[in-house]
Amino acid sequence: MKKCFFLFCSLSLLAFKADKVVRLHPFEHHVIHLDEPSDICLTGLDASHYYIVSNRGCIAETDNAGKIIRKTKYDGSDYESICVKDSSIYTIDESLRRIDVLDEKDFKLKKSLYLTFMGPRNKGFEAFTYLPTEKKFIAVTEKPVMIFELNEQLQVTNQLLPKQFSEVSSVVYHDNFLWFLSDEKHELL
């Protein structure tokens, strides 16, 4: 199935005004051949390449034109989010509530661990990112929104129930801020 791969202006170029919402428009798009892409991040090895995770359970490395360079042979179940830290790829599987850690050079699985979260199978962890200034990861459930803080050994250290979010579909750390995306409300929070 063909999907469009959109390259947006960087978050640092976003401008918000209290009385007006600024709409982002893609300046370029590319077709990628990856079923149901769910998240994207820059690779740690090449600044012109990206990792795209599919909720069909695979990870693909693409160039900035959307061409797939390589894909994982390891087959996850329902990958929703991806990030890179110290030459390792971290993915989170929504249905299995599992974090997989892969070597960035060869996509070999280094370890897997499960997080406890009670809820419907397809309402688990939707977002995952690393905060280098705090040396911790965060995993976020979609609905109800719960933020799980994890140390660098991926042990849960705190759980938060933010009241200001009704739904979260993605999170990214950029310029010392956490940026939350709501696909239902079409908002960047």
mmCIF file of N, CA, C and O in Angstrom, residues 27-79:
data_model
loop_
_atom_site.group_PDB
_atom_site.id
_atom_site.type_symbol
_atom_site.label_atom_id
_atom_site.label_comp_id
_atom_site.label_asym_id
_atom_site.label_seq_id
_atom_site.Cartn_x
_atom_site.Cartn_y
_atom_site.Cartn_z
ATOM 1 N N PHE A 27 5.826 21.119 2.007
ATOM 2 C CA PHE A 27 6.467 21.771 0.875
ATOM 3 C C PHE A 27 6.962 20.735 -0.129
ATOM 4 O O PHE A 27 7.359 21.073 -1.235
ATOM 5 N N GLU A 28 6.896 19.475 0.269
ATOM 6 C CA GLU A 28 7.340 18.398 -0.589
ATOM 7 C C GLU A 28 6.730 17.105 -0.055
ATOM 8 O O GLU A 28 6.470 16.989 1.136
ATOM 9 N N HIS A 29 6.475 16.159 -0.908
ATOM 10 C CA HIS A 29 6.030 14.849 -0.435
ATOM 11 C C HIS A 29 6.602 13.766 -1.334
ATOM 12 O O HIS A 29 6.946 14.016 -2.493
ATOM 13 N N HIS A 30 6.696 12.549 -0.754
ATOM 14 C CA HIS A 30 7.243 11.408 -1.461
ATOM 15 C C HIS A 30 6.402 10.191 -1.116
ATOM 16 O O HIS A 30 5.944 10.041 0.016
ATOM 17 N N VAL A 31 6.219 9.316 -2.066
ATOM 18 C CA VAL A 31 5.523 8.053 -1.833
ATOM 19 C C VAL A 31 6.516 7.079 -1.219
ATOM 20 O O VAL A 31 7.654 6.967 -1.677
ATOM 21 N N ILE A 32 6.094 6.422 -0.156
ATOM 22 C CA ILE A 32 6.921 5.370 0.437
ATOM 23 C C ILE A 32 6.145 4.068 0.387
ATOM 24 O O ILE A 32 4.919 4.063 0.407
ATOM 25 N N HIS A 33 6.855 2.991 0.322
ATOM 26 C CA HIS A 33 6.231 1.672 0.222
ATOM 27 C C HIS A 33 6.377 0.950 1.560
ATOM 28 O O HIS A 33 7.212 0.061 1.728
ATOM 29 N N LEU A 34 5.562 1.379 2.504
ATOM 30 C CA LEU A 34 5.577 0.816 3.841
ATOM 31 C C LEU A 34 4.144 0.853 4.366
ATOM 32 O O LEU A 34 3.521 1.918 4.390
ATOM 33 N N ASP A 35 3.629 -0.300 4.741
ATOM 34 C CA ASP A 35 2.255 -0.380 5.230
ATOM 35 C C ASP A 35 2.088 0.354 6.549
ATOM 36 O O ASP A 35 2.833 0.118 7.490
ATOM 37 N N GLU A 36 1.117 1.213 6.608
ATOM 38 C CA GLU A 36 0.687 1.927 7.803
ATOM 39 C C GLU A 36 1.824 2.520 8.640
ATOM 40 O O GLU A 36 2.013 2.136 9.793
ATOM 41 N N PRO A 37 2.578 3.467 8.082
ATOM 42 C CA PRO A 37 3.623 4.111 8.885
ATOM 43 C C PRO A 37 3.013 4.862 10.063
ATOM 44 O O PRO A 37 1.957 5.479 9.932
ATOM 45 N N SER A 38 3.674 4.786 11.220
ATOM 46 C CA SER A 38 3.120 5.369 12.437
ATOM 47 C C SER A 38 3.954 6.490 13.026
ATOM 48 O O SER A 38 3.423 7.369 13.683
ATOM 49 N N ASP A 39 5.278 6.449 12.842
ATOM 50 C CA ASP A 39 6.133 7.457 13.445
ATOM 51 C C ASP A 39 7.428 7.545 12.653
ATOM 52 O O ASP A 39 7.766 6.632 11.886
ATOM 53 N N ILE A 40 8.145 8.643 12.876
ATOM 54 C CA ILE A 40 9.386 8.890 12.151
ATOM 55 C C ILE A 40 10.383 9.574 13.083
ATOM 56 O O ILE A 40 9.989 10.328 13.974
ATOM 57 N N CYS A 41 11.665 9.291 12.883
ATOM 58 C CA CYS A 41 12.718 10.013 13.605
ATOM 59 C C CYS A 41 13.970 10.029 12.742
ATOM 60 O O CYS A 41 14.111 9.230 11.809
ATOM 61 N N LEU A 42 14.863 10.937 13.041
ATOM 62 C CA LEU A 42 16.152 10.979 12.351
ATOM 63 C C LEU A 42 17.007 9.806 12.803
ATOM 64 O O LEU A 42 16.919 9.373 13.953
ATOM 65 N N THR A 43 17.834 9.290 11.908
ATOM 66 C CA THR A 43 18.767 8.244 12.306
ATOM 67 C C THR A 43 19.921 8.878 13.063
ATOM 68 O O THR A 43 20.157 10.082 12.956
ATOM 69 N N GLY A 44 20.631 8.083 13.800
ATOM 70 C CA GLY A 44 21.816 8.578 14.485
ATOM 71 C C GLY A 44 23.058 8.457 13.619
ATOM 72 O O GLY A 44 24.095 9.016 13.918
ATOM 73 N N LEU A 45 22.942 7.725 12.502
ATOM 74 C CA LEU A 45 24.095 7.453 11.652
ATOM 75 C C LEU A 45 24.219 8.397 10.461
ATOM 76 O O LEU A 45 25.319 8.648 9.994
ATOM 77 N N ASP A 46 23.104 8.902 9.942
ATOM 78 C CA ASP A 46 23.125 9.740 8.744
ATOM 79 C C ASP A 46 22.020 10.784 8.866
ATOM 80 O O ASP A 46 20.835 10.447 8.885
ATOM 81 N N ALA A 47 22.403 12.045 8.914
ATOM 82 C CA ALA A 47 21.432 13.123 9.129
ATOM 83 C C ALA A 47 20.448 13.290 7.971
ATOM 84 O O ALA A 47 19.446 13.984 8.115
ATOM 85 N N SER A 48 20.692 12.643 6.843
ATOM 86 C CA SER A 48 19.752 12.733 5.722
ATOM 87 C C SER A 48 18.842 11.507 5.633
ATOM 88 O O SER A 48 18.092 11.353 4.679
ATOM 89 N N HIS A 49 18.925 10.633 6.638
ATOM 90 C CA HIS A 49 18.089 9.428 6.658
ATOM 91 C C HIS A 49 17.146 9.459 7.857
ATOM 92 O O HIS A 49 17.407 10.111 8.855
ATOM 93 N N TYR A 50 16.059 8.698 7.718
ATOM 94 C CA TYR A 50 15.031 8.611 8.747
ATOM 95 C C TYR A 50 14.730 7.151 9.030
ATOM 96 O O TYR A 50 14.872 6.287 8.163
ATOM 97 N N TYR A 51 14.252 6.895 10.251
ATOM 98 C CA TYR A 51 13.644 5.607 10.568
ATOM 99 C C TYR A 51 12.149 5.834 10.622
ATOM 100 O O TYR A 51 11.671 6.786 11.251
ATOM 101 N N ILE A 52 11.420 4.958 9.965
ATOM 102 C CA ILE A 52 9.958 5.007 9.994
ATOM 103 C C ILE A 52 9.488 3.676 10.547
ATOM 104 O O ILE A 52 9.928 2.613 10.109
ATOM 105 N N VAL A 53 8.600 3.761 11.518
ATOM 106 C CA VAL A 53 8.073 2.556 12.139
ATOM 107 C C VAL A 53 6.662 2.338 11.618
ATOM 108 O O VAL A 53 5.912 3.284 11.373
ATOM 109 N N SER A 54 6.327 1.073 11.422
ATOM 110 C CA SER A 54 5.024 0.710 10.880
ATOM 111 C C SER A 54 4.212 -0.009 11.946
ATOM 112 O O SER A 54 4.753 -0.828 12.685
ATOM 113 N N ASN A 55 2.911 0.302 11.999
ATOM 114 C CA ASN A 55 2.119 -0.443 12.971
ATOM 115 C C ASN A 55 1.785 -1.843 12.446
ATOM 116 O O ASN A 55 0.960 -2.535 12.994
ATOM 117 N N ARG A 56 2.481 -2.241 11.411
ATOM 118 C CA ARG A 56 2.471 -3.629 10.953
ATOM 119 C C ARG A 56 3.706 -4.368 11.464
ATOM 120 O O ARG A 56 3.967 -5.495 11.083
ATOM 121 N N GLY A 57 4.524 -3.668 12.291
ATOM 122 C CA GLY A 57 5.607 -4.342 12.991
ATOM 123 C C GLY A 57 6.967 -4.326 12.333
ATOM 124 O O GLY A 57 7.778 -5.200 12.607
ATOM 125 N N CYS A 58 7.258 -3.373 11.487
ATOM 126 C CA CYS A 58 8.609 -3.318 10.942
ATOM 127 C C CYS A 58 9.164 -1.898 11.036
ATOM 128 O O CYS A 58 8.431 -0.937 11.255
ATOM 129 N N ILE A 59 10.483 -1.807 10.870
ATOM 130 C CA ILE A 59 11.177 -0.526 10.880
ATOM 131 C C ILE A 59 11.884 -0.413 9.539
ATOM 132 O O ILE A 59 12.512 -1.367 9.075
ATOM 133 N N ALA A 60 11.775 0.765 8.930
ATOM 134 C CA ALA A 60 12.460 1.005 7.660
ATOM 135 C C ALA A 60 13.355 2.227 7.797
ATOM 136 O O ALA A 60 12.992 3.194 8.454
ATOM 137 N N GLU A 61 14.514 2.151 7.157
ATOM 138 C CA GLU A 61 15.368 3.329 7.035
ATOM 139 C C GLU A 61 15.145 3.882 5.637
ATOM 140 O O GLU A 61 15.201 3.142 4.648
ATOM 141 N N THR A 62 14.881 5.187 5.549
ATOM 142 C CA THR A 62 14.660 5.816 4.252
ATOM 143 C C THR A 62 15.622 6.992 4.077
ATOM 144 O O THR A 62 16.122 7.541 5.056
ATOM 145 N N ASP A 63 15.832 7.358 2.833
ATOM 146 C CA ASP A 63 16.580 8.588 2.587
ATOM 147 C C ASP A 63 15.583 9.745 2.608
ATOM 148 O O ASP A 63 14.374 9.537 2.823
ATOM 149 N N ASN A 64 16.052 10.958 2.376
ATOM 150 C CA ASN A 64 15.138 12.100 2.470
ATOM 151 C C ASN A 64 14.196 12.220 1.280
ATOM 152 O O ASN A 64 13.363 13.117 1.246
ATOM 153 N N ALA A 65 14.282 11.299 0.322
ATOM 154 C CA ALA A 65 13.322 11.249 -0.776
ATOM 155 C C ALA A 65 12.289 10.144 -0.553
ATOM 156 O O ALA A 65 11.447 9.892 -1.410
ATOM 157 N N GLY A 66 12.361 9.466 0.600
ATOM 158 C CA GLY A 66 11.398 8.418 0.916
ATOM 159 C C GLY A 66 11.768 7.042 0.400
ATOM 160 O O GLY A 66 11.025 6.088 0.589
ATOM 161 N N LYS A 67 12.920 6.907 -0.249
ATOM 162 C CA LYS A 67 13.362 5.601 -0.759
ATOM 163 C C LYS A 67 13.808 4.728 0.406
ATOM 164 O O LYS A 67 14.618 5.143 1.235
ATOM 165 N N ILE A 68 13.269 3.519 0.463
ATOM 166 C CA ILE A 68 13.629 2.593 1.539
ATOM 167 C C ILE A 68 15.025 2.040 1.276
ATOM 168 O O ILE A 68 15.286 1.434 0.236
ATOM 169 N N ILE A 69 15.922 2.262 2.241
ATOM 170 C CA ILE A 69 17.296 1.789 2.165
ATOM 171 C C ILE A 69 17.383 0.360 2.698
ATOM 172 O O ILE A 69 18.040 -0.491 2.113
ATOM 173 N N ARG A 70 16.697 0.122 3.817
ATOM 174 C CA ARG A 70 16.666 -1.215 4.421
ATOM 175 C C ARG A 70 15.473 -1.310 5.360
ATOM 176 O O ARG A 70 14.940 -0.297 5.801
ATOM 177 N N LYS A 71 15.053 -2.554 5.631
ATOM 178 C CA LYS A 71 13.945 -2.811 6.550
ATOM 179 C C LYS A 71 14.352 -3.905 7.517
ATOM 180 O O LYS A 71 15.213 -4.716 7.218
ATOM 181 N N THR A 72 13.686 -3.916 8.660
ATOM 182 C CA THR A 72 13.972 -4.965 9.639
ATOM 183 C C THR A 72 13.439 -6.297 9.153
ATOM 184 O O THR A 72 12.423 -6.367 8.456
ATOM 185 N N LYS A 73 14.129 -7.331 9.562
ATOM 186 C CA LYS A 73 13.630 -8.686 9.353
ATOM 187 C C LYS A 73 12.837 -9.114 10.569
ATOM 188 O O LYS A 73 11.933 -9.908 10.482
ATOM 189 N N TYR A 74 13.213 -8.547 11.717
ATOM 190 C CA TYR A 74 12.482 -8.815 12.949
ATOM 191 C C TYR A 74 11.078 -8.243 12.785
ATOM 192 O O TYR A 74 10.908 -7.116 12.347
ATOM 193 N N ASP A 75 10.085 -9.010 13.116
ATOM 194 C CA ASP A 75 8.713 -8.573 12.907
ATOM 195 C C ASP A 75 8.032 -8.332 14.244
ATOM 196 O O ASP A 75 7.733 -9.266 14.970
ATOM 197 N N GLY A 76 7.799 -7.076 14.555
ATOM 198 C CA GLY A 76 7.048 -6.733 15.752
ATOM 199 C C GLY A 76 5.574 -6.954 15.481
ATOM 200 O O GLY A 76 5.193 -7.557 14.494
ATOM 201 N N SER A 77 4.747 -6.428 16.320
ATOM 202 C CA SER A 77 3.315 -6.621 16.186
ATOM 203 C C SER A 77 2.619 -5.325 15.767
ATOM 204 O O SER A 77 1.988 -5.264 14.727
ATOM 205 N N ASP A 78 2.768 -4.285 16.560
ATOM 206 C CA ASP A 78 2.014 -3.048 16.350
ATOM 207 C C ASP A 78 2.857 -1.847 16.777
ATOM 208 O O ASP A 78 2.514 -1.134 17.702
ATOM 209 N N TYR A 79 3.982 -1.641 16.097
ATOM 210 C CA TYR A 79 4.855 -0.522 16.450
ATOM 211 C C TYR A 79 4.148 0.804 16.209
ATOM 212 O O TYR A 79 3.574 1.032 15.156
#
